[in-house]
Amino acid sequence: MKTTKNAVLTSLALALTATHAMAADTVVLDGKHFTQDQAWAIADGAKVKIAPQSATTLVKAHELLMEAARLGKPVYGLTVGVGLNKDHKLFDANGELSAEVLKASESFNYSTLRAHSAGVGEAMPVRLTRVALAVRLNTILSGHTGVQPYVAEIYQAYLNNDISPIIPSKGTVGEADILLASHVGLAMIGEWDVIYKGKRMNSAEAMKKAGIKPLAPVGKDALSILSNNSVGVAYAMKGYRDAKHLLEVSPTVFSLSLEGLNGNVSPFLPQTNDIRPFPYLKEATADVRNTLSGSYLWDANSERPLQDPLSYRTTAYTFASAYKALADLGQMIDIQINHSDDNPGVILGAGKDYGNNSQVSKYLVEGKGGVFPTTNFEPLPVALAVQQLSIALTHVSHNSAMRTIHLSDDHFTRLPRFLSAPGNNGHAFGAIQKSFVDMQVRNKALANPVSFDGIQIAGNIEDTFTNLKLASDRLIQIVDNTNVMYGLELMHSTQAIDLRKLADKNIKQGEATKAMYEAFRKQVPFVEVDRPFTPDIQAAYEFVTKL
């Protein structure tokens, strides 16, 4: 994990310029090489283009689905689910879908979208909705849905014309976001509201203004639109992004506290860590050493203890564990957004493994591939990675809370109790501790795993859960709470450093810690006498989140 993103070294103007430049780009989607950075560029307004080879694959996959139906293979929405295989021929003499079949399949699709639009709660933010649309478009382009090619085209049209369906934020157990994503399809058929160029209106009106033909879903279209994990994954991506930023600034926030404490650098030396090479431990200790380059902590000090409280000494381990959890989640997300989570799966060129068995052969279409029931809708690897990062970050926030308490304790710092300035006979930072303790108690509750919670439904068929969306909501909140805690920790560490400077104006800080200290002091001044701290806490929080 690198610390070069410390915002004290970054121009806000440059960052905004880069964001606008990225938003003006066009992202080419091919179902295989989508990145999270590209997703956030689309969230900020970038256009999307479907790669030509992916468009061709869509056509072939749809043809495979229709061929499977012609051969009497089980195809949900055509040969299964609408009852047509009992008393109607699916295809006419020309090999086209018969009028009766087409009408019944369309009716089934419309009914499916309407009946599954049953979300709860406030709407997703538009930026996250755009991420979800982009993720689903890319997974469709992996070529395993069998939908009409126009389904992909209308996703593209929505993104490129600034149309975002209103998607409720609650109502999923994390086995595909069926009751939430269905609102996307409902909008595409003209029966739901959207945000169009910043205004809420009916989707039929928005599509007319944008020159977009409404979708007439058939076959597997509705199922593919609603049965996927794009909504939950969008929130997991936000949790990942927020956590990444938090961990990028963490070494410098910690090092400022170590300077405020007059702490010992020994736990971060290569001599003491190379002998126990847990993943990312070398990187974490190196990050701390780099932020302290030039600090007075490298000079011997008679008042410095041999060993600091564990919340200081073990922080590199909490960072390393969080770095690993972050990397694991990033990998799981990258796999998720570049592969199909469809059931059934339309597999072009599918192998004939076990095809000599009649149970398997009924899914195969000779010379083309097959249509297989799958469990690819299962996002458990992502949900578990989200929860592991939540747990790791709660260890990080625990250490932050304990470090902040120690900075107020004259026994550890040999500074005035509660970091009182000379002449301040009030409370100073004595009462403020309740704020970050509240945040930490919340984090501990939020870090409890939820992936196995649920009640079996759908006739006891749907009896497992991941609660990916809920787990991701919790990760996002843990990061936000920790941002508050880091702001409070900075209030304490900078106060401690100022008090040390009163005793020794020549005290040296590390290059990175000094830069962060100076930037923070422009937002939150030294506390000379007691004052309302609520505005300071908000300013400190905003400082951390905008680094």
Coordinates of C-alpha atoms in Angstrom, one line a residue:
M1 CA 0.0 0.0 0.0
K2 CA 1.5 3.3 -1.1
T3 CA 1.0 6.6 0.8
T4 CA 1.7 8.9 -2.1
K5 CA -2.0 9.8 -2.3
N6 CA -1.8 11.8 0.9
A7 CA -3.9 14.8 -0.2
V8 CA -1.6 17.2 1.6
L9 CA 0.7 16.6 -1.4
T10 CA -2.1 16.8 -4.0
S11 CA -3.7 19.8 -5.6
L12 CA -7.5 19.7 -5.4
A13 CA -7.6 21.6 -8.6
L14 CA -5.6 19.0 -10.4
A15 CA -7.8 16.3 -8.9
L16 CA -10.9 18.0 -10.2
T17 CA -9.4 18.5 -13.6
A18 CA -8.4 14.8 -13.8
T19 CA -11.9 13.8 -12.8
H20 CA -13.5 16.0 -15.5
A21 CA -11.0 14.7 -18.1
M22 CA -11.8 11.1 -17.2
A23 CA -15.6 11.8 -17.3
A24 CA -15.2 13.0 -20.9
D25 CA -13.6 9.8 -22.0
T26 CA -15.4 6.8 -23.6
V27 CA -15.1 3.4 -22.0
V28 CA -15.1 0.4 -24.3
L29 CA -16.8 -2.6 -22.7
D30 CA -16.1 -6.1 -23.9
G31 CA -17.2 -8.3 -21.0
K32 CA -13.7 -9.2 -20.0
H33 CA -11.5 -6.2 -19.2
F34 CA -13.7 -3.8 -17.2
T35 CA -11.9 -2.0 -14.4
Q36 CA -13.2 -0.4 -11.3
D37 CA -11.6 2.9 -12.3
Q38 CA -13.6 2.7 -15.5
A39 CA -16.7 2.1 -13.5
W40 CA -16.2 5.3 -11.5
A41 CA -15.4 7.2 -14.7
I42 CA -18.8 6.1 -16.0
A43 CA -20.4 7.1 -12.7
D44 CA -19.0 10.6 -13.3
G45 CA -20.5 10.7 -16.8
A46 CA -18.1 8.9 -19.2
K47 CA -19.8 7.4 -22.2
V48 CA -19.8 3.7 -23.0
K49 CA -19.2 1.8 -26.2
I50 CA -19.8 -1.8 -26.9
A51 CA -16.8 -3.6 -28.4
P52 CA -17.6 -5.0 -31.9
Q53 CA -16.5 -8.5 -31.0
S54 CA -18.8 -8.5 -28.0
A55 CA -21.7 -7.4 -30.1
T56 CA -21.1 -10.3 -32.4
T57 CA -21.0 -12.7 -29.4
L58 CA -24.4 -11.4 -28.2
V59 CA -25.9 -12.3 -31.5
K60 CA -24.5 -15.8 -31.5
A61 CA -25.5 -16.4 -27.9
H62 CA -29.1 -15.3 -28.7
E63 CA -29.1 -17.6 -31.7
L64 CA -27.9 -20.5 -29.5
L65 CA -30.7 -19.8 -27.0
M66 CA -33.3 -19.9 -29.8
E67 CA -31.8 -23.1 -31.3
A68 CA -32.0 -24.7 -27.9
A69 CA -35.6 -23.8 -27.7
R70 CA -36.2 -25.2 -31.2
L71 CA -34.7 -28.5 -30.2
G72 CA -37.0 -28.7 -27.2
K73 CA -34.2 -27.9 -24.6
P74 CA -35.3 -26.2 -21.4
V75 CA -35.2 -22.5 -21.9
Y76 CA -36.7 -20.3 -19.2
G77 CA -39.3 -17.9 -20.6
L78 CA -39.7 -19.9 -23.8
T79 CA -40.0 -23.7 -23.2
V80 CA -40.2 -23.5 -19.4
G81 CA -42.1 -21.0 -17.3
V82 CA -44.9 -20.2 -19.8
G83 CA -46.2 -23.6 -20.5
L84 CA -45.9 -23.3 -24.3
N85 CA -44.1 -26.6 -24.7
K86 CA -47.3 -28.4 -23.7
D87 CA -49.7 -27.3 -26.4
H88 CA -48.0 -25.0 -28.9
K89 CA -45.3 -25.3 -31.4
L90 CA -42.5 -22.9 -30.6
F91 CA -41.5 -22.2 -34.2
D92 CA -43.3 -21.9 -37.4
A93 CA -42.3 -23.6 -40.7
N94 CA -39.8 -20.9 -41.4
G95 CA -37.9 -21.4 -38.2
E96 CA -39.2 -18.2 -36.7
L97 CA -40.9 -17.9 -33.3
S98 CA -44.6 -18.4 -33.8
A99 CA -46.9 -15.5 -33.1
E100 CA -48.5 -17.3 -30.2
V101 CA -45.2 -18.2 -28.6
L102 CA -43.8 -14.6 -29.0
K103 CA -46.9 -13.1 -27.5
A104 CA -46.9 -15.5 -24.5
S105 CA -43.2 -15.0 -23.9
E106 CA -43.5 -11.3 -24.0
S107 CA -46.5 -11.5 -21.6
F108 CA -44.4 -13.6 -19.3
N109 CA -41.5 -11.1 -19.4
Y110 CA -43.6 -8.1 -18.7
S111 CA -45.3 -9.9 -15.8
T112 CA -41.9 -11.0 -14.5
L113 CA -40.6 -7.5 -14.4
R114 CA -43.8 -6.1 -12.8
A115 CA -44.1 -8.8 -10.1
H116 CA -40.5 -8.6 -9.1
S117 CA -40.4 -4.8 -8.7
A118 CA -40.8 -4.9 -5.0
G119 CA -38.0 -2.9 -3.5
V120 CA -38.0 -0.9 -0.2
G121 CA -36.5 2.3 0.9
E122 CA -34.8 5.3 -0.6
A123 CA -33.5 5.2 -4.1
M124 CA -29.9 4.4 -4.9
P125 CA -27.7 7.5 -5.6
V126 CA -27.4 8.2 -9.3
R127 CA -23.7 7.6 -9.3
L128 CA -24.1 4.1 -7.9
T129 CA -27.0 3.4 -10.2
R130 CA -24.7 4.2 -13.2
V131 CA -22.1 1.8 -11.7
A132 CA -24.7 -0.9 -11.4
L133 CA -25.9 -0.4 -15.0
A134 CA -22.3 -0.4 -16.3
V135 CA -21.5 -3.6 -14.4
R136 CA -24.6 -5.4 -15.7
L137 CA -23.9 -4.2 -19.3
N138 CA -20.4 -5.6 -19.1
T139 CA -21.5 -8.9 -17.7
I140 CA -24.1 -9.2 -20.4
L141 CA -21.3 -8.6 -22.9
S142 CA -19.4 -11.6 -21.6
G143 CA -21.8 -13.4 -23.9
H144 CA -23.6 -15.9 -21.6
T145 CA -27.1 -14.4 -21.2
G146 CA -28.7 -15.2 -24.5
V147 CA -30.7 -11.9 -24.4
Q148 CA -31.7 -10.0 -27.5
P149 CA -28.8 -7.8 -28.5
Y150 CA -31.1 -4.8 -28.0
V151 CA -31.0 -5.4 -24.2
A152 CA -27.3 -4.5 -24.2
E153 CA -28.0 -1.6 -26.5
I154 CA -30.6 -0.1 -24.2
Y155 CA -28.3 -0.3 -21.2
Q156 CA -25.7 1.6 -23.3
A157 CA -28.4 4.1 -24.4
Y158 CA -29.4 4.7 -20.8
L159 CA -25.8 5.4 -19.7
N160 CA -25.0 7.6 -22.7
N161 CA -28.1 9.6 -22.4
D162 CA -27.9 10.2 -18.7
I163 CA -31.0 8.1 -17.8
S164 CA -30.8 6.4 -14.4
P165 CA -33.7 4.2 -13.2
I166 CA -35.0 4.8 -9.7
I167 CA -33.8 1.7 -7.9
P168 CA -34.9 1.1 -4.2
S169 CA -31.9 0.5 -1.9
K170 CA -33.4 -2.4 0.2
G171 CA -35.1 -5.7 -0.4
T172 CA -32.4 -8.1 -1.4
V173 CA -31.0 -11.2 0.4
G174 CA -27.9 -11.2 -1.8
E175 CA -28.7 -14.1 -4.1
A176 CA -29.0 -11.8 -7.1
D177 CA -30.7 -8.5 -6.4
I178 CA -33.9 -9.6 -8.1
L179 CA -36.4 -7.2 -6.5
L180 CA -34.1 -4.3 -7.0
A181 CA -32.6 -4.7 -10.5
S182 CA -36.1 -5.5 -11.8
H183 CA -36.8 -1.8 -11.7
V184 CA -34.2 -1.3 -14.4
G185 CA -36.3 -3.5 -16.7
L186 CA -39.5 -1.9 -15.6
A187 CA -38.0 1.5 -16.7
M188 CA -36.8 0.0 -20.0
I189 CA -40.4 -1.0 -20.9
G190 CA -41.6 2.4 -20.0
E191 CA -43.4 1.7 -16.7
W192 CA -41.2 3.3 -14.1
D193 CA -39.5 6.5 -13.1
V194 CA -36.0 7.6 -14.0
I195 CA -33.7 10.5 -13.4
Y196 CA -33.1 12.1 -16.8
K197 CA -30.6 14.9 -17.0
G198 CA -31.1 15.6 -13.3
K199 CA -34.9 15.5 -13.3
R200 CA -37.2 12.8 -12.2
M201 CA -39.8 11.7 -14.8
N202 CA -41.5 8.6 -16.2
S203 CA -39.2 6.5 -18.2
A204 CA -41.4 6.5 -21.3
E205 CA -41.2 10.3 -21.4
A206 CA -37.4 10.2 -20.9
M207 CA -36.9 7.6 -23.6
K208 CA -39.0 9.6 -26.0
K209 CA -36.9 12.7 -25.3
A210 CA -33.7 10.8 -25.8
G211 CA -34.9 9.0 -28.9
I212 CA -34.7 5.5 -27.3
K213 CA -37.1 2.7 -28.3
P214 CA -38.6 1.0 -25.3
L215 CA -37.6 -2.6 -24.8
A216 CA -40.0 -5.4 -25.8
P217 CA -38.6 -8.2 -23.7
V218 CA -38.9 -11.8 -24.8
G219 CA -37.3 -15.1 -23.9
K220 CA -34.7 -14.7 -21.2
D221 CA -34.6 -10.9 -21.3
A222 CA -36.5 -10.1 -18.1
L223 CA -34.7 -12.8 -16.2
S224 CA -31.3 -11.5 -17.2
I225 CA -32.2 -7.9 -16.4
L226 CA -33.4 -8.7 -12.9
S227 CA -31.4 -11.8 -11.8
N228 CA -27.9 -10.5 -11.3
N229 CA -25.8 -8.9 -8.5
S230 CA -25.0 -5.6 -10.1
V231 CA -26.7 -3.5 -7.4
G232 CA -25.0 -5.2 -4.4
V233 CA -21.7 -5.2 -6.3
A234 CA -22.0 -1.4 -6.9
Y235 CA -22.2 -0.9 -3.2
A236 CA -19.3 -3.3 -2.6
M237 CA -17.3 -1.3 -5.1
K238 CA -18.0 1.9 -3.2
G239 CA -17.0 0.2 0.1
Y240 CA -13.8 -0.9 -1.6
R241 CA -13.0 2.5 -3.0
D242 CA -13.7 4.3 0.3
A243 CA -11.6 1.7 2.2
K244 CA -8.8 2.1 -0.2
H245 CA -8.7 5.9 0.4
L246 CA -8.8 5.3 4.2
L247 CA -5.9 3.0 4.1
E248 CA -3.9 5.3 1.8
V249 CA -4.0 8.0 4.4
S250 CA -3.7 5.7 7.5
P251 CA 0.1 5.5 7.8
T252 CA 0.4 9.3 8.0
V253 CA -2.5 9.7 10.4
F254 CA -0.8 7.0 12.6
S255 CA 2.6 8.5 12.3
L256 CA 1.4 11.9 13.5
S257 CA 0.0 10.2 16.6
L258 CA 3.4 8.4 17.1
E259 CA 5.1 11.8 17.0
G260 CA 2.5 13.2 19.4
L261 CA 3.2 10.4 21.8
N262 CA 7.0 10.6 21.4
G263 CA 6.7 6.9 20.5
N264 CA 9.2 4.2 19.6
V265 CA 10.0 3.3 16.0
S266 CA 11.4 -0.1 16.8
P267 CA 8.2 -2.1 16.0
F268 CA 8.4 -0.8 12.4
L269 CA 12.1 -1.6 11.7
P270 CA 12.9 -4.2 9.0
Q271 CA 15.1 -6.0 11.6
T272 CA 12.0 -6.8 13.7
N273 CA 9.6 -7.6 10.9
D274 CA 11.6 -9.4 8.2
I275 CA 11.8 -12.5 10.4
R276 CA 8.0 -12.9 10.4
P277 CA 6.8 -12.3 6.8
F278 CA 3.0 -12.1 7.1
P279 CA 1.4 -10.7 3.9
Y280 CA 1.8 -7.0 3.5
L281 CA 3.6 -6.5 6.8
K282 CA 6.8 -5.3 5.1
E283 CA 4.7 -2.9 3.1
A284 CA 2.9 -1.6 6.1
T285 CA 6.0 -1.0 8.2
A286 CA 7.7 0.6 5.2
D287 CA 4.8 3.0 4.8
V288 CA 5.2 4.1 8.5
R289 CA 9.0 4.5 8.2
N290 CA 8.6 6.5 5.0
T291 CA 6.1 8.9 6.5
L292 CA 8.4 9.5 9.5
S293 CA 11.5 10.3 7.3
G294 CA 13.3 13.2 9.0
S295 CA 11.2 12.9 12.2
Y296 CA 12.6 13.6 15.7
L297 CA 11.6 10.0 16.5
W298 CA 14.7 8.7 14.9
D299 CA 16.8 10.6 17.5
A300 CA 17.3 9.0 20.9
N301 CA 15.2 10.6 23.6
S302 CA 15.6 10.0 27.4
E303 CA 11.9 10.4 27.9
R304 CA 10.9 7.9 25.3
P305 CA 9.7 4.5 26.7
L306 CA 11.1 1.2 25.5
Q307 CA 7.7 -0.1 24.6
D308 CA 4.5 1.8 23.8
P309 CA 0.9 0.7 24.3
L310 CA -0.1 -2.1 22.0
S311 CA -2.4 0.1 19.9
Y312 CA 0.7 1.8 18.7
R313 CA 3.1 -1.1 18.5
T314 CA 0.7 -3.4 16.6
T315 CA -0.7 -0.9 14.2
A316 CA 1.4 -2.2 11.3
Y317 CA -0.2 -5.5 11.8
T318 CA -3.7 -4.0 11.6
F319 CA -2.7 -2.1 8.5
A320 CA -1.2 -5.2 6.9
S321 CA -4.3 -7.3 7.6
A322 CA -6.5 -4.5 6.1
Y323 CA -4.2 -4.2 3.1
K324 CA -4.6 -7.9 2.4
A325 CA -8.4 -7.8 2.9
L326 CA -8.6 -4.9 0.6
A327 CA -6.6 -6.7 -2.1
D328 CA -8.7 -9.8 -1.7
L329 CA -11.9 -7.8 -2.1
G330 CA -10.5 -6.0 -5.1
Q331 CA -9.7 -9.3 -6.8
M332 CA -13.2 -10.7 -6.1
I333 CA -14.9 -7.6 -7.5
D334 CA -12.7 -7.7 -10.6
I335 CA -13.8 -11.3 -11.2
Q336 CA -17.4 -10.5 -10.5
I337 CA -17.7 -7.6 -12.9
N338 CA -16.0 -9.4 -15.8
H339 CA -17.9 -12.6 -15.8
S340 CA -21.5 -13.7 -16.2
D341 CA -23.7 -14.3 -13.1
D342 CA -26.6 -15.6 -15.2
N343 CA -28.8 -18.6 -14.5
P344 CA -29.3 -20.3 -16.9
G345 CA -26.0 -19.8 -18.6
V346 CA -25.7 -19.7 -22.4
I347 CA -22.3 -21.2 -23.2
L348 CA -21.0 -20.9 -26.7
G349 CA -18.7 -23.7 -27.6
A350 CA -19.4 -25.5 -24.3
G351 CA -17.3 -28.6 -23.8
K352 CA -18.9 -32.1 -23.9
D353 CA -17.6 -33.2 -20.5
Y354 CA -20.0 -35.8 -19.1
G355 CA -22.1 -35.4 -22.3
N356 CA -22.5 -39.1 -22.6
N357 CA -24.9 -38.9 -19.6
S358 CA -28.5 -38.1 -20.6
Q359 CA -28.9 -35.6 -17.8
V360 CA -26.1 -33.5 -19.2
S361 CA -26.8 -34.1 -22.9
K362 CA -30.2 -32.4 -22.7
Y363 CA -28.4 -29.1 -22.1
L364 CA -26.1 -29.4 -25.1
V365 CA -26.7 -28.1 -28.6
E366 CA -24.5 -30.1 -31.0
G367 CA -21.8 -28.0 -32.6
K368 CA -22.8 -24.8 -30.9
G369 CA -22.7 -25.1 -27.1
G370 CA -25.4 -25.4 -24.6
V371 CA -27.8 -23.8 -22.1
F372 CA -27.1 -24.9 -18.6
P373 CA -28.7 -24.3 -15.2
T374 CA -26.0 -22.6 -13.0
T375 CA -25.4 -21.2 -9.6
N376 CA -23.4 -18.3 -11.0
F377 CA -25.8 -15.9 -9.3
E378 CA -24.0 -16.7 -6.0
P379 CA -21.9 -13.8 -4.9
L380 CA -20.6 -15.4 -1.7
P381 CA -16.9 -14.8 -2.6
V382 CA -17.5 -11.1 -2.8
A383 CA -19.7 -11.0 0.4
L384 CA -17.1 -12.9 2.4
A385 CA -14.3 -10.5 1.2
V386 CA -16.5 -7.5 2.1
Q387 CA -17.0 -8.9 5.6
Q388 CA -13.3 -9.7 6.0
L389 CA -12.4 -6.1 5.1
S390 CA -15.0 -4.9 7.6
I391 CA -13.5 -6.9 10.4
A392 CA -9.9 -5.8 9.5
L393 CA -10.9 -2.2 9.4
T394 CA -12.6 -2.5 12.8
H395 CA -9.3 -3.6 14.2
V396 CA -7.8 -0.5 12.5
S397 CA -10.4 1.8 14.1
H398 CA -10.0 0.1 17.5
N399 CA -6.3 1.0 17.5
S400 CA -7.2 4.5 16.5
A401 CA -9.6 4.9 19.4
M402 CA -7.0 3.6 21.9
R403 CA -4.2 5.7 20.5
T404 CA -6.4 8.8 20.8
I405 CA -7.2 8.0 24.4
H406 CA -3.5 7.5 25.2
L407 CA -2.7 10.9 23.6
S408 CA -4.9 12.5 26.3
D409 CA -3.2 10.6 29.1
D410 CA -0.2 12.4 30.7
H411 CA 1.1 9.1 32.0
F412 CA 2.0 8.2 28.4
T413 CA 2.7 11.5 26.8
R414 CA 4.2 13.5 29.7
L415 CA 2.1 16.4 28.3
P416 CA -0.7 18.2 30.2
R417 CA -3.7 15.9 30.9
F418 CA -6.3 15.9 28.1
L419 CA -3.8 18.0 26.1
S420 CA -4.8 21.3 27.8
A421 CA -3.0 24.3 26.6
P422 CA -1.2 26.5 29.1
G423 CA -3.7 28.5 31.0
N424 CA -6.7 26.4 30.0
N425 CA -8.2 25.2 33.2
G426 CA -11.3 23.6 31.6
H427 CA -12.0 20.2 30.2
A428 CA -9.8 20.4 27.0
F429 CA -10.2 17.0 25.3
G430 CA -11.5 15.2 28.4
A431 CA -15.2 15.0 27.3
I432 CA -14.6 14.5 23.6
Q433 CA -13.6 10.9 24.0
K434 CA -17.2 9.8 24.0
S435 CA -17.5 10.7 20.3
F436 CA -14.9 8.3 19.0
V437 CA -15.9 5.6 21.5
D438 CA -19.4 5.8 20.0
M439 CA -18.0 5.3 16.5
Q440 CA -16.0 2.3 17.6
V441 CA -18.9 0.6 19.3
R442 CA -20.9 1.1 16.1
N443 CA -18.1 -0.4 14.0
K444 CA -17.9 -3.4 16.3
A445 CA -21.6 -4.0 15.7
L446 CA -21.4 -3.4 12.0
A447 CA -18.5 -5.8 11.6
N448 CA -20.6 -8.8 12.7
P449 CA -21.0 -11.1 9.7
V450 CA -24.5 -11.2 8.1
S451 CA -23.8 -13.5 5.1
F452 CA -25.5 -16.5 6.8
D453 CA -28.6 -14.7 8.1
G454 CA -32.0 -15.2 6.5
I455 CA -35.2 -17.2 6.3
Q456 CA -35.8 -19.8 3.6
I457 CA -38.3 -18.6 1.0
A458 CA -39.8 -19.5 -2.4
G459 CA -41.2 -22.8 -1.2
N460 CA -38.0 -23.6 0.8
I461 CA -36.0 -23.6 -2.4
E462 CA -34.1 -20.3 -1.7
D463 CA -32.6 -21.3 1.6
T464 CA -29.1 -19.7 1.5
F465 CA -28.1 -16.0 1.6
T466 CA -25.1 -13.7 1.3
N467 CA -26.7 -10.3 2.1
L468 CA -24.1 -8.7 -0.1
K469 CA -25.9 -5.4 -0.2
L470 CA -26.3 -5.3 3.6
A471 CA -22.7 -6.3 4.2
S472 CA -21.5 -3.6 1.7
D473 CA -23.7 -1.0 3.4
R474 CA -22.0 -1.9 6.7
L475 CA -18.5 -1.7 5.1
I476 CA -19.3 1.8 3.8
Q477 CA -20.5 2.9 7.2
I478 CA -17.5 1.4 9.0
V479 CA -15.2 3.4 6.7
D480 CA -17.2 6.6 7.3
N481 CA -17.1 6.1 11.1
T482 CA -13.4 5.5 10.9
N483 CA -13.0 8.7 9.0
V484 CA -14.7 10.5 11.9
M485 CA -12.3 8.7 14.3
Y486 CA -9.3 9.7 12.2
G487 CA -10.4 13.3 12.3
L488 CA -10.6 13.1 16.1
E489 CA -7.2 11.4 16.3
L490 CA -5.7 14.2 14.2
M491 CA -7.3 16.8 16.6
H492 CA -5.4 15.1 19.4
S493 CA -2.1 14.4 17.6
T494 CA -1.7 17.9 16.3
Q495 CA -2.6 19.3 19.7
A496 CA 0.1 17.1 21.2
I497 CA 2.7 18.2 18.6
D498 CA 1.8 21.9 19.2
L499 CA 2.4 21.4 23.0
R500 CA 5.7 19.7 22.3
K501 CA 6.7 22.6 20.0
L502 CA 5.9 25.0 22.9
A503 CA 8.6 23.2 24.8
D504 CA 11.0 22.8 21.9
K505 CA 10.3 25.0 18.8
N506 CA 13.0 23.1 16.9
I507 CA 11.3 19.7 17.1
K508 CA 11.4 17.9 13.7
Q509 CA 8.5 16.1 12.1
G510 CA 8.7 13.7 9.2
E511 CA 8.2 15.2 5.7
A512 CA 4.8 13.6 5.3
T513 CA 3.6 14.1 8.8
K514 CA 4.6 17.8 8.7
A515 CA 2.7 18.3 5.5
M516 CA -0.4 16.7 6.9
Y517 CA 0.0 18.6 10.2
E518 CA 0.2 22.0 8.4
A519 CA -2.7 21.2 6.1
F520 CA -4.8 20.1 9.1
R521 CA -4.0 23.2 11.1
K522 CA -5.5 25.3 8.2
Q523 CA -8.8 23.6 8.9
V524 CA -8.7 23.0 12.7
P525 CA -6.7 25.5 14.8
F526 CA -4.9 24.8 18.0
V527 CA -7.2 24.7 21.1
E528 CA -6.1 27.4 23.4
V529 CA -9.2 27.5 25.5
D530 CA -12.3 25.3 25.6
R531 CA -14.7 25.8 22.7
P532 CA -17.5 23.9 21.0
F533 CA -15.9 21.0 19.3
T534 CA -18.7 19.9 17.0
P535 CA -17.6 22.2 14.2
D536 CA -14.0 21.1 14.6
I537 CA -15.0 17.4 14.4
Q538 CA -16.9 18.1 11.2
A539 CA -14.0 20.0 9.7
A540 CA -11.6 17.2 10.7
Y541 CA -13.9 14.6 9.2
E542 CA -14.1 16.5 5.9
F543 CA -10.3 16.9 6.0
V544 CA -9.8 13.2 6.1
T545 CA -12.4 12.3 3.5
K546 CA -11.0 14.8 1.0
L547 CA -7.3 13.9 1.4

